[in-house]
Each structure stands twice: as structure tokens, then as C-alpha cells.
Coordinates of C-alpha atoms in Angstrom, one line a residue:
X1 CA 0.0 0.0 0.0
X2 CA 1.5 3.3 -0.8
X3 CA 0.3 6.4 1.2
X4 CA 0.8 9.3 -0.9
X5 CA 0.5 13.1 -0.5
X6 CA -1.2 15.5 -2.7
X7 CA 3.0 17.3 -3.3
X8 CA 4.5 14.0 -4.1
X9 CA 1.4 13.3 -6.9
X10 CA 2.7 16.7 -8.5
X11 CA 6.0 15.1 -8.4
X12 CA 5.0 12.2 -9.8
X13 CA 3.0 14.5 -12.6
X14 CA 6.1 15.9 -13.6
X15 CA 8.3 12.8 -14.6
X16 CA 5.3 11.2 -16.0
X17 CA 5.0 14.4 -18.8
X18 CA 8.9 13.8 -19.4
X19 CA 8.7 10.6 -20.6
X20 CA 7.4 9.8 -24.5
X21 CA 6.0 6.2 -23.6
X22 CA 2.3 6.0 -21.9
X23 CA 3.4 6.2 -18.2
X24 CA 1.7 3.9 -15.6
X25 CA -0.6 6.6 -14.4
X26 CA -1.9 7.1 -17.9
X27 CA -2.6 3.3 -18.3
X28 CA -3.8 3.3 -14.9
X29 CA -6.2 5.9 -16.3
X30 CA -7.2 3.8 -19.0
X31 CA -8.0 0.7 -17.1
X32 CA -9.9 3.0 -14.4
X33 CA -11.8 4.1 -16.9
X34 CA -13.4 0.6 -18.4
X35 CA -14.1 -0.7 -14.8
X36 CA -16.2 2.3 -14.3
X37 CA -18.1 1.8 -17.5
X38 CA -18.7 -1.8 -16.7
X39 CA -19.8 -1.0 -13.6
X40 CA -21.9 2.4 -15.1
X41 CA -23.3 -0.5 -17.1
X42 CA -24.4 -2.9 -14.8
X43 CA -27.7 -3.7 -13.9
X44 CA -28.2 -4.8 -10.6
X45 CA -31.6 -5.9 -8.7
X46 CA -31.8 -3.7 -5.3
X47 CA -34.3 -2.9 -2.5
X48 CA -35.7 -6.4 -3.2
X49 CA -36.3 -6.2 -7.0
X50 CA -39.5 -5.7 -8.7
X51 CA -41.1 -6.9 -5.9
X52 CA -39.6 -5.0 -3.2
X53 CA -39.8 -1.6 -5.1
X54 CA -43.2 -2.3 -6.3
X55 CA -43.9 -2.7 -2.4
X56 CA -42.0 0.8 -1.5
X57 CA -44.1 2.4 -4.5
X58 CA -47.4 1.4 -2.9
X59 CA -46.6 1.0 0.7
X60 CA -44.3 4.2 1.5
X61 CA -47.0 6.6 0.8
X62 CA -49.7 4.8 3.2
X63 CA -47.2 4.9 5.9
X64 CA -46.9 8.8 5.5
X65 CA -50.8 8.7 6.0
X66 CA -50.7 6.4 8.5
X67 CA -48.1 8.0 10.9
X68 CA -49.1 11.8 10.2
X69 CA -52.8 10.3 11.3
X70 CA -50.9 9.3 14.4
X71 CA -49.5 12.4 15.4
X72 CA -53.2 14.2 14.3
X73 CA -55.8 11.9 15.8
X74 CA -54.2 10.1 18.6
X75 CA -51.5 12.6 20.7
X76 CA -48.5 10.5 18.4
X77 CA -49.3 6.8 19.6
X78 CA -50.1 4.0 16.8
X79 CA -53.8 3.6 15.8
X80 CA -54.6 -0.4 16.1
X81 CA -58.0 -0.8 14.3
X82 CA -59.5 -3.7 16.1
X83 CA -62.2 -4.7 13.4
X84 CA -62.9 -3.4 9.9
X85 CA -65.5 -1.1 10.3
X86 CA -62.7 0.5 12.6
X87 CA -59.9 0.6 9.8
X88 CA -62.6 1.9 7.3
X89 CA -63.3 5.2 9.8
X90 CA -59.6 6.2 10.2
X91 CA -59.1 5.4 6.4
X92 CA -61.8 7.9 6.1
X93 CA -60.9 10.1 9.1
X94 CA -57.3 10.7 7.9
X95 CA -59.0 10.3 3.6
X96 CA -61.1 13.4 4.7
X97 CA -58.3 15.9 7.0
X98 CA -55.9 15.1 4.4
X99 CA -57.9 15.7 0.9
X100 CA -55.7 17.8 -1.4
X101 CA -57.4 21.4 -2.3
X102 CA -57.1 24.1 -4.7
X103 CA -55.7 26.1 -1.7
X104 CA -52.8 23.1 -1.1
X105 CA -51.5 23.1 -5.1
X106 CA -51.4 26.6 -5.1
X107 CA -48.7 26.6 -2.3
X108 CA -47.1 24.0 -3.2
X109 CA -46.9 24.1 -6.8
X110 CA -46.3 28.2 -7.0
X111 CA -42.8 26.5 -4.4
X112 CA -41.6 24.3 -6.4
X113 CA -42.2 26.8 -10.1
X114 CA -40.3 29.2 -7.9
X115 CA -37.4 27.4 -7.0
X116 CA -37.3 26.3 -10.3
X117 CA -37.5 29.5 -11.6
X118 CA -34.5 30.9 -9.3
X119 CA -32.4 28.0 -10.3
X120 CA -32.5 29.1 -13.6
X121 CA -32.0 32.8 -13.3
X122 CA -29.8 33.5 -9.9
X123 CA -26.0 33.8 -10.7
X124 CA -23.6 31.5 -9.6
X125 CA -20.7 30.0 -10.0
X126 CA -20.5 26.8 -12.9
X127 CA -18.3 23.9 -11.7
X128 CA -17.5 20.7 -13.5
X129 CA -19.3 17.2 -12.6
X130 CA -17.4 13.9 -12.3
X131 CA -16.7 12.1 -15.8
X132 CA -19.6 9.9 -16.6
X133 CA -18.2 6.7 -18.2
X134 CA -21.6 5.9 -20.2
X135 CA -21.2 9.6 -22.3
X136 CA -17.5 9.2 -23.1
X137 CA -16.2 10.8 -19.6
X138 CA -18.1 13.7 -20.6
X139 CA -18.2 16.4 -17.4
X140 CA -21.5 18.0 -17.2
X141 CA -22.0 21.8 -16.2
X142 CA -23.7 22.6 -12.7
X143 CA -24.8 26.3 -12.2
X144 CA -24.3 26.1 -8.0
X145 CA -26.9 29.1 -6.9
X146 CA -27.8 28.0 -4.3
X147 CA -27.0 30.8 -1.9
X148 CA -28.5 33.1 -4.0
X149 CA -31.6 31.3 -4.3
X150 CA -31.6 30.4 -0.9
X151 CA -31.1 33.7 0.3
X152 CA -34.0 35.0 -2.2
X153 CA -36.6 32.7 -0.7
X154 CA -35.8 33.9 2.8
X155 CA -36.5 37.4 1.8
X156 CA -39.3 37.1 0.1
X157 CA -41.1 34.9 2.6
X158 CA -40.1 37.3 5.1
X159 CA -41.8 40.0 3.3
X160 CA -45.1 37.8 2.6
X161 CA -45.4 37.0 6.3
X162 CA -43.9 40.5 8.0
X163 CA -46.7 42.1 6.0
X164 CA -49.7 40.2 6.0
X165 CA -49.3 39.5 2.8
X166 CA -49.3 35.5 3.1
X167 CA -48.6 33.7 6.5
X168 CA -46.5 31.2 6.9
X169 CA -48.4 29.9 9.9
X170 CA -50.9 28.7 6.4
X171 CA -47.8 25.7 5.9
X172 CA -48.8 24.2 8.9
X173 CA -52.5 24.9 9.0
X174 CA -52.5 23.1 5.9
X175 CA -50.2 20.6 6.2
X176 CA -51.9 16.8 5.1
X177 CA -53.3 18.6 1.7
X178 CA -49.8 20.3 1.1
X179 CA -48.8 16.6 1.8
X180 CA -51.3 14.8 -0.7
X181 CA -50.5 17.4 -3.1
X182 CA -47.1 16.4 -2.8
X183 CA -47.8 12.9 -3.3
X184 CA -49.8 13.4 -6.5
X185 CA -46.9 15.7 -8.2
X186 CA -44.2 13.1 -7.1
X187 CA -46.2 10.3 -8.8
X188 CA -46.7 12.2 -11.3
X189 CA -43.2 13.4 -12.3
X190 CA -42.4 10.0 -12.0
X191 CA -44.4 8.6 -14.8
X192 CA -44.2 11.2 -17.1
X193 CA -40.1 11.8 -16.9
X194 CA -40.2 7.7 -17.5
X195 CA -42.2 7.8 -20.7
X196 CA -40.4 10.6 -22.1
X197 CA -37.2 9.3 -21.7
X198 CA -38.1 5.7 -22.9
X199 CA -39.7 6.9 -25.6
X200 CA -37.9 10.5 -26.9
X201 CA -34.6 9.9 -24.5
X202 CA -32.2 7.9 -23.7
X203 CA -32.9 5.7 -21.3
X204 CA -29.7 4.1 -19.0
X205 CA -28.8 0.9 -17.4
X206 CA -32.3 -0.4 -18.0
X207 CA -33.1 -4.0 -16.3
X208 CA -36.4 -4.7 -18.9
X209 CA -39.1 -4.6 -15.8
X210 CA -40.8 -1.8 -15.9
X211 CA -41.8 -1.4 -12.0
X212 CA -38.3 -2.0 -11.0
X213 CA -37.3 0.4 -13.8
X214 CA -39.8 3.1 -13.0
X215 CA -38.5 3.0 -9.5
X216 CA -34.7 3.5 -10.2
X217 CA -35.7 5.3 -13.2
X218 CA -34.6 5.8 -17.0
X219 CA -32.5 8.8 -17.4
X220 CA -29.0 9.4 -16.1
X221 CA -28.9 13.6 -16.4
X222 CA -32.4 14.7 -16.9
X223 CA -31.8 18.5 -17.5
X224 CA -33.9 21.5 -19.0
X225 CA -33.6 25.4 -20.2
X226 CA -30.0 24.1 -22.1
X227 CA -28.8 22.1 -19.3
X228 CA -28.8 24.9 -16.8
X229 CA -31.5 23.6 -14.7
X230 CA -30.6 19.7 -13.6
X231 CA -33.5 17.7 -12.1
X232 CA -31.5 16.1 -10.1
X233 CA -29.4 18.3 -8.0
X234 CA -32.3 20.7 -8.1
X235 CA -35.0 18.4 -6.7
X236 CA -32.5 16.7 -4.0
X237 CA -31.7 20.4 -2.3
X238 CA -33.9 22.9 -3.2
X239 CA -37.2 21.0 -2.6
X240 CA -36.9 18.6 0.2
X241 CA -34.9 20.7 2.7
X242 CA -36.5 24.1 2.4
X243 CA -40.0 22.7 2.7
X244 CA -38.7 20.9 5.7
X245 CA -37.4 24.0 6.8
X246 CA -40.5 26.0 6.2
X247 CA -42.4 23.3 8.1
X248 CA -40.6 24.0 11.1
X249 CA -40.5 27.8 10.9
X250 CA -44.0 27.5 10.8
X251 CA -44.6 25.3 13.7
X252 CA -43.1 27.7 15.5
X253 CA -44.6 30.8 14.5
X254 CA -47.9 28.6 15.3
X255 CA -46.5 28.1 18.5
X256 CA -46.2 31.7 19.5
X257 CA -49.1 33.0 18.1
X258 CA -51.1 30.6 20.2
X259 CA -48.4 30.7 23.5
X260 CA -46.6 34.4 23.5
X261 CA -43.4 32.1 23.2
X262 CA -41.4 29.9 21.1
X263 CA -40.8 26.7 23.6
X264 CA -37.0 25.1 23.2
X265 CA -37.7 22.4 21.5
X266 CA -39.4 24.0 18.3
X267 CA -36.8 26.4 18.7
X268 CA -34.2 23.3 18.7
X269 CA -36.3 22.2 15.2
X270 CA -35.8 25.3 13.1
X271 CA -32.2 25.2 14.0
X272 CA -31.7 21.6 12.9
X273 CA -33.5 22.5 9.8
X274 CA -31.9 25.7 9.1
X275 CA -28.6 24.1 9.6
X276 CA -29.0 21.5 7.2
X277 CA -30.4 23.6 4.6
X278 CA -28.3 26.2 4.8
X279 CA -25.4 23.6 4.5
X280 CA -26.8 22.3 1.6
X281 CA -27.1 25.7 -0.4
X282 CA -23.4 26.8 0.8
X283 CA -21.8 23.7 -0.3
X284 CA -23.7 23.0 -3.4
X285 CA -20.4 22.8 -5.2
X286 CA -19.7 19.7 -3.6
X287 CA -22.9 18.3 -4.4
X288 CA -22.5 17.1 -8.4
X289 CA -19.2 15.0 -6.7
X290 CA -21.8 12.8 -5.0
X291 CA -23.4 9.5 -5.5
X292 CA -26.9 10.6 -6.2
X293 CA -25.7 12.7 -8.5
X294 CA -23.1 10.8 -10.2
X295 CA -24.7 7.3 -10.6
X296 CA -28.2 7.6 -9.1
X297 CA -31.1 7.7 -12.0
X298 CA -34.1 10.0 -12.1
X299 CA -36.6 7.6 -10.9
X300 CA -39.4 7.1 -8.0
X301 CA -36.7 7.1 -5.9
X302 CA -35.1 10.0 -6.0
X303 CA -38.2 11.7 -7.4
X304 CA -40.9 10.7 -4.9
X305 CA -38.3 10.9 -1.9
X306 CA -37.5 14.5 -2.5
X307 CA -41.0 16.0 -3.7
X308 CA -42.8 14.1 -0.7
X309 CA -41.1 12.1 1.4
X310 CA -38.3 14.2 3.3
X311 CA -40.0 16.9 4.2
X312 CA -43.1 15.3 5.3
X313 CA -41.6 12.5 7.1
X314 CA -38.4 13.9 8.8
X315 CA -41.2 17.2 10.2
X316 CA -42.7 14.5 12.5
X317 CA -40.6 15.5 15.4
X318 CA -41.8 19.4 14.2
X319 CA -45.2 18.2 14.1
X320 CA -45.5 16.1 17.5
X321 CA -43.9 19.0 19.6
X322 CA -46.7 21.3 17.9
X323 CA -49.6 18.8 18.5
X324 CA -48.8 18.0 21.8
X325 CA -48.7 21.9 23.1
X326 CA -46.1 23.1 25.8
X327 CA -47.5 21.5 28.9
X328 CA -46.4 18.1 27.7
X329 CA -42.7 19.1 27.5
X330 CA -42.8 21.8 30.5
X331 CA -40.8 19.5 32.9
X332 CA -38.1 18.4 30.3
X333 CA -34.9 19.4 32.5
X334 CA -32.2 21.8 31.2
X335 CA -29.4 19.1 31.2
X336 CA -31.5 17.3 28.3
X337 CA -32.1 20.2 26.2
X338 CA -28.1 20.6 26.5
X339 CA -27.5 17.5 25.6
X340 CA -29.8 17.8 22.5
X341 CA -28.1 20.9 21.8
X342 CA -25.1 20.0 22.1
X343 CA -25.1 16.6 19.9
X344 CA -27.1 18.9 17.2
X345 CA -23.9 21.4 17.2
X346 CA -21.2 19.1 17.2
X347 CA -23.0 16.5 14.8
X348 CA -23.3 18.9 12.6
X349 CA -19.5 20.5 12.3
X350 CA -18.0 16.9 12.0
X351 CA -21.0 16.4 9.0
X352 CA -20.2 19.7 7.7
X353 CA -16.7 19.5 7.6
X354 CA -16.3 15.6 7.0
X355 CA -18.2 16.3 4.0
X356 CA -16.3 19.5 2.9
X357 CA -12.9 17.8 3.0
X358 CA -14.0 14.5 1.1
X359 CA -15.8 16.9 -1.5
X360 CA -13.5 19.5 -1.9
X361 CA -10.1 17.1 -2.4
X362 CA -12.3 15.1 -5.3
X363 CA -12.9 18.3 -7.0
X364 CA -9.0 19.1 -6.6
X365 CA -8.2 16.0 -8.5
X366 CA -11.3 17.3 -10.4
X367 CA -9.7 20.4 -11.5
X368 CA -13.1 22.0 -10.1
X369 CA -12.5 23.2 -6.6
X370 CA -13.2 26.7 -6.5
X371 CA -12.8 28.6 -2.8
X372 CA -15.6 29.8 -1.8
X373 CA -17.0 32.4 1.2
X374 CA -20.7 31.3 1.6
X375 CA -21.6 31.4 5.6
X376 CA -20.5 29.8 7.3
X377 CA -17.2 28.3 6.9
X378 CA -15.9 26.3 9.6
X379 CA -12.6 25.7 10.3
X380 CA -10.7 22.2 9.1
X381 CA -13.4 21.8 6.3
X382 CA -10.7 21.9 4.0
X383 CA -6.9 19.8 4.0
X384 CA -3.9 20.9 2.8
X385 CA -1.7 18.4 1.1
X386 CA -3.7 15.5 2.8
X387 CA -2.5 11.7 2.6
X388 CA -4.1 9.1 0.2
X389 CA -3.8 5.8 -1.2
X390 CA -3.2 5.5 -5.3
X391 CA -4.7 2.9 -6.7
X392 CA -4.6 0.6 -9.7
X393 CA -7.7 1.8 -10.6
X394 CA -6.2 5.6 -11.2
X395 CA -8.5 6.9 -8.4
X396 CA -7.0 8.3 -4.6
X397 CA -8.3 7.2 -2.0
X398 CA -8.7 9.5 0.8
X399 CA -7.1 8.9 4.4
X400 CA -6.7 12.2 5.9
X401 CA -8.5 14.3 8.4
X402 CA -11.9 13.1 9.8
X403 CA -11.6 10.3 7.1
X404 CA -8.4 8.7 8.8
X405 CA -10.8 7.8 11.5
X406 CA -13.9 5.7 9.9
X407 CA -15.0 5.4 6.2
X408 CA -18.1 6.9 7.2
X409 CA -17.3 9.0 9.4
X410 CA -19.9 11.7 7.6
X411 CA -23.1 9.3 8.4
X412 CA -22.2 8.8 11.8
X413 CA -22.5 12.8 12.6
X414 CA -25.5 12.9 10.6
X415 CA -27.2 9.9 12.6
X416 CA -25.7 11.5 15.6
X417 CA -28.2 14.7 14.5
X418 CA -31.0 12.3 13.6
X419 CA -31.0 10.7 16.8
X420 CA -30.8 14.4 18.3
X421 CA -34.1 15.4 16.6
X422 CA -35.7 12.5 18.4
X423 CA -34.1 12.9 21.8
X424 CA -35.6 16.9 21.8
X425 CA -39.2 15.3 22.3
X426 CA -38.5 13.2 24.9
X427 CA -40.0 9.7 24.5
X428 CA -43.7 10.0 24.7
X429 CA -44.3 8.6 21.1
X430 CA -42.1 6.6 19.1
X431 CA -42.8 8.2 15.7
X432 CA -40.8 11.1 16.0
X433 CA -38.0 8.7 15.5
X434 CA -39.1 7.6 12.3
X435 CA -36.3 9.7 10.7
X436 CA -33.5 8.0 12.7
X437 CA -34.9 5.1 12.1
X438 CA -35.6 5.1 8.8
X439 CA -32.1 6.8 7.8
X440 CA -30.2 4.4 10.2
X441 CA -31.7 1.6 7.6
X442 CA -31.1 3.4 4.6
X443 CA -27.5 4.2 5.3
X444 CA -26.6 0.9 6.2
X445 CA -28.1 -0.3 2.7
X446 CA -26.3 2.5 1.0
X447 CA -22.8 1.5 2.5
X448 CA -23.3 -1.9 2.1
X449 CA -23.7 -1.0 -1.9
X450 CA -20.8 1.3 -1.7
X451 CA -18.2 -1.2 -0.4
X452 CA -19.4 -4.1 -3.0
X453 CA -18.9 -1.4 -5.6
X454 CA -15.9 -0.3 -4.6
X455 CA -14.2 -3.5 -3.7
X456 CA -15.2 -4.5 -7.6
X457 CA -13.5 -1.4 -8.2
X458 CA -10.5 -1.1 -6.7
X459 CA -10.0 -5.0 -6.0
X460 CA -6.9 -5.5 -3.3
X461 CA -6.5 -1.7 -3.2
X462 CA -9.8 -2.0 -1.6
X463 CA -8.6 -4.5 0.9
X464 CA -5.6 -2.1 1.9
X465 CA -7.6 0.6 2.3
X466 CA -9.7 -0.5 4.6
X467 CA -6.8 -1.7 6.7
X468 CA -5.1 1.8 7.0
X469 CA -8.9 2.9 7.7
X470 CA -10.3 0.2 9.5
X471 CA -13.7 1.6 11.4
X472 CA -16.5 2.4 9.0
X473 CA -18.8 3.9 11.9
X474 CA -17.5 4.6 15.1
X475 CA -13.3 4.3 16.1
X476 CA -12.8 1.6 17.6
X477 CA -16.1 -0.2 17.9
X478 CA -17.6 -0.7 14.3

């Protein structure tokens, strides 16, 4: 195993343009190259096959009902229908709170057309995706502005509810419609992206069933208005996590309207949620580096997940604090809401900065790292000359800085603020940690897939690597 620094790679640059025969690096290169079209290529059944995505499709959306009639008709504990006549009147109960109106799609659907519409006008700066094997290694353009965008949607909300104009205490007041309406457009933009990519696109890495298919999806790099607006980047940030936000801002303003206060733990909420969102838009450079965006398709899953499911799933701790008023939570002791504080905060720098220096030295090698001073940035999110591990393959492998101390050292600090955003409403109901739950499952299914695709990928490299880093969660234990 050779542990290498980012200085001694320049070195090795050097020599390798003085010499007239291919040098190792460049057939290195070459070889890198076919795996990750084979693998680009390959079609392999996940999440169950047809079956088990067929089963997500149908079941997934019945649990949102399910749980958010929960939280609205019995004070967060599970409904148990005891005969059918009983399951018929909650169907009906939660059929009739949560019946989508004109009211709901104009919300919802004047959101999204206005986040689409600032992703396509706001300035910012263009940086370089990974090369994608299946277009010739061609590097797509992403317009990152997000800040801008971001910052746009906080001052004009601001002005709708400082002046009466439109109150976002409405988000929360009509949340299950806002919901179903957000089931219906994820569906929808789901089947009609499908069809016109089978039969106008180009449809990629296709398995010839067409439920399993419509989950993953067809198309690689669904993009419209010439490419500056990407489907995918723009539906995994600027949809999910500012509706999530909004949720929460609203509960709170709720909150005081009805109390004279905002109580900790909403307060806690809308910090979580700002934090995440805000990291999001501020590091959207980063973002085209990542899996979702590099190899992920534009199907149910990414599509239904991000119009419906994230922000009205991961709000259920939001929600449950509103429901359940402020004598519920009134004897909650200070040392608690410190230590949800305080695994929030420092979750979130490790996340923050774990992330920053695994993004920022791929878009080094990239050529596509461009400094930036969106707020905030913390300190060590960023390494200087950091140790790797070269590879056959042609790729580095990183070993420095957080990532010297797990593989996944980023998941970790996120589950550490998942399980935070349960902890902050005690343990009166077990759905608010749906979201823990939930992610703790997905995570461990998405790093399972990672290391199978990167130990076809890098072969004994692999093996070495995970020798010099040998804790994928937690030093020490796992």
C-alpha cells in the first residue's frame, strides 16, 4: 500500500509528462476508466427487486398517512383498528383531513415553479461534474446558486409573512393537503419523466421490468432550459430541505401565536432544519461530486423521496412538539435540552466538515474546486496536502483528516443529528424517530452497496484501504 500526498502526486506528474511512452498513471487511467463503465453499465436488482420496489411504491405513501394520522388523531401513539368497520373510519378520518385542495396546489406548486425559476436565473458560479463513463467521460456543467436562491426565498417569505401578505403559519395549518398534493406531483413526475425518456430519451442501465425500472428510473442527467437547470441536484436540495425548513418555521410561529413564546424544542427544530439547509445551499459545489448525483437515476426514488417524502416525514418530530402543546414538554430538565443541543452542534460540524474535505479534495483531482465564502465556513473543512492511497484503478483514496478515523465517518454525525431530533421530544411517542430510524436503515443499505462497488472497483487496493482505515462507523467499535 502506498500512502501518498497531494505534493509527491505533483512530483509524480512531472516525470510522468517527461517521458514519450504512456506512463503507468496514464494506463492506470485507461484501465480506471473501463471498470467504471462496466460498472456504469451494470444492472443490478436492489431494494428487493420488482417486488420489493413495487412494495415501497405502494406501501411508503400509506405509511406517510398512516403516521401523520398518528400524530393528528391520537397525541402520536399508533392507531390499532380492532375490526374493519374501525380501519374503514380512520381510512376515512385521515382520507377526509388530508384531501388535497385548490388552496394546497397553489402553495405547493407556486414552491416548487419558484425554486425552479431561481435556479435558472440567480448567478452562480458553474463547476465541472465527475466524468460519466456511459457519455465518453463527458463532465456535465452545474450552475451552484444556491445561496442566491436560498437567500431569495428567505427574503421574500419574510416579506409575505412581515406584512400580511401571506402567513407562513398557512404551511402548517394546511399541512396533510400540502402533503397529498405532494404525493400526486411526485407520482406524477415519476411517470411522465419515464415515458419521455423511454420513448424520446435515452434511457440508461435499464433492467427490462418496468416497475423495478420506474422505481430506479430511465435517465442518467435529466436536464432542462439548455442544461442549466438539472432535475436532479435541483430536486435533491432545493425541494426537500427548504420545505422541511418552512415546516418548522412554521410550527413555531404557530407556537407563539397561540403561546406568547417559542418553547426550546421548536426552537431546537428550526435550527436543525436551518442548519441542514443552509449547508446544503453553501456547499452545493460539492454536491454534483456525489453518488446521487453521479450514478443515481431519475426515478421514484429519487423523485418521490424529495418532492414528498423528506419533508413530510423527517417534520414528525416538528409536528408532535406542535400537536402535543407546551405543557407536555414543561418538565423536560435543562441538562436534556443541553445535551440535544449539544449533539445537534457538534454533529453537525464533523457532517459539515467531514463532507467538505472528502468533496473538496475530489474536486481538486477534479480540476473544479473553486474557494468559496458562503456562511459559514468552519474551520478544518478543508486539507492541505492530505494523505491518500493510489490505486490501480487511477483513483485516490482518501485517508486524511476526519476520514483517517472511519469510512463513514460523515453518516455517523448525521445519525448522531438524527437521533438528536428524536431525543428533543422526549420519548412520549415513538414516531418522532421515524427519521433515525428510517435513515439508520437506509445508510446501512447505502454503505453496504458502496463497499461491494468499490471493492469490484479497486480490488486489493480496496482491501488495503480498509486496513489503513479500519472503522467504518465509530473508532474503535464498528
Amino acid at each position: 500500500m502506498t500512502v501518498r500526498t497531494r505534493n509527491m502526486a505533483k512530483a509524480d506528474e512531472n516525470q510522468a509528462t517527461d517521458s514519450p511512452a504512456k506512463s503507468p498513471a496514464r494506463k492506470d487511467a485507461d484501465l480506471g476508466k473501463k471498470i467504471d463503465l462496466q460498472l456504469d453499465n451494470e444492472v443490478m436488482k436492489e431494494f428487493g427487486g420488482p417486488v420489493g420496489t413495487t412494495a415501497m411504491m405502494i406501501f411508503f405513501p400509506l405509511l406517510m398517512y398512516y403516521l401523520w394520522g398518528c400524530l393528528e388523531f391520537n397525541q402520536g401513539h399508533l392507531i390499532i383498528p380492532r375490526s374493519q368497520s374501525e380501519l374503514i373510519a380512520v381510512a376515512s378520518r385521515i382520507a377526509d383531513k388530508a384531501a388535497p385542495t385548490a388552496y394546497a396546489c397553489t402553495i405547493y406548486l407556486t414552491f416548487v415553479a419558484f425554486q425552479a425559476f431561481l435556479a435558472v436565473v440567480m448567478p452562480g458560479p458553474v463547476v465541472k461534474g465527475l466524468p460519466i463513463p456511459s457519455e465518453n467521460n463527458r463532465q456535465l456543467d452545474y450552475v451552484c446558486n444556491g445561496v442566491a436562491s436560498w437567500y431569495a426565498t428567505l427574503a421574500v417569505s419574510f416579506v409575505l409573512h412581515h406584512y400580511k401578505i401571506w402567513r407562513l403559519t398557512e404551511i402548517v395549518d394546511n399541512f396533510a393537503p400540502i402533503m397529498t398534493v405532494a404525493v400526486i406531483t411526485g407520482f406524477a413526475v415519476t411517470f411522465i419523466t419515464y415515458f419521455a425518456t423511454v420513448l424520446f430519451g435515452r434511457p440508461h442501465r435499464m433492467s427490462g421490468n418496468f416497475f423495478y425500472d420506474l422505481f430506479m428510473g430511465a435517465a442518467l442527467n435529466p436536464r432542462l432550459f439548455g442544461g442549466r437547470l438539472d432535475l436532479k441536484i435541483w430536486v435533491e436540495i432545493r425541494v426537500p430541505w427548504v420545505i422541511l425548513f418552512y415546516v418548522s418555521l412554521s410550527a413555531a410561529l404557530k407556537f407563539y401565536e397561540t403561546e406568547g413564546y417559542v418553547s426550546p424544542q421548536l426552537a431546537f427544530m428550526v435550527l436543525a432544519h436551518l442548519l441542514y439547509v443552509n449547508a446544503c445551499m453553501k456547499g452545493e459545489e460539492c454536491i454534483p461530486t456525489t453518488w446521487d448525483i453521479f450514478f443515481e437515476k431519475w426515478g421514484f426514488m429519487l423523485i418521490f423521496w424529495n418532492f414528498a417524502g423528506v419533508p413530510f416525514t423527517y417534520c414528525y418530530s416538528t409536528i408532535y412538539l406542535l400537536k402535543m402543546g407546551p405543557d407536555t414538554f414543561k418538565d423536560m430538565s435543562t441538562a436534556w435540552l443541553v445535551l440535544c443541543y449539544t449533539m445537534l452542534v457538534c454533529g453537525y460540524y464533523v457532517w459539515d466538515t467531514a463532507n467538505s474535505q472528502k468533496n473538496r479534495f475530489r474536486m481538486s483531482l477534479n480540476k473544479s474546486y473553486i474557494p468559496r465564502k458562503t456562511f459559514p465556513q468552519l474551520p478544518w473543512g478543508t486539507l492541505e496536502n492530505p494523505k491518500y492511497i493510489t490505486t490501480k484503478h487511477g483513483s485516490l483514496l482518501l485517508c486524511d483528516g476526519w476520514w483517517k478515523i472511519a469510512r463513514k465517518i460523515h453518516y455517523t454525525a448525521d445519525l448522531t443529528m438524527a437521533l438528536s431530533w428524536g431525543f428533543i421530544t422526549g420519548f412520549g411517542s415513538g414516531i418522532p424517530y421515524f427519521y433515525v430510524s428510517f435513515f439508520t436503515t437506509v445508510l446501512v443499505h447505502r454503505v453496504t452497496r458502496d463497499m461491494e462497488r468499490c471493492a469490484k472497483k479497486y480490488g486489493a487496493d480496496w482491501e488495503r484501504y480498509c486496513k489503513e482505515v479500519p472503522y467504518i462507523f465509530i473508532p474503535g467499535l464498528f
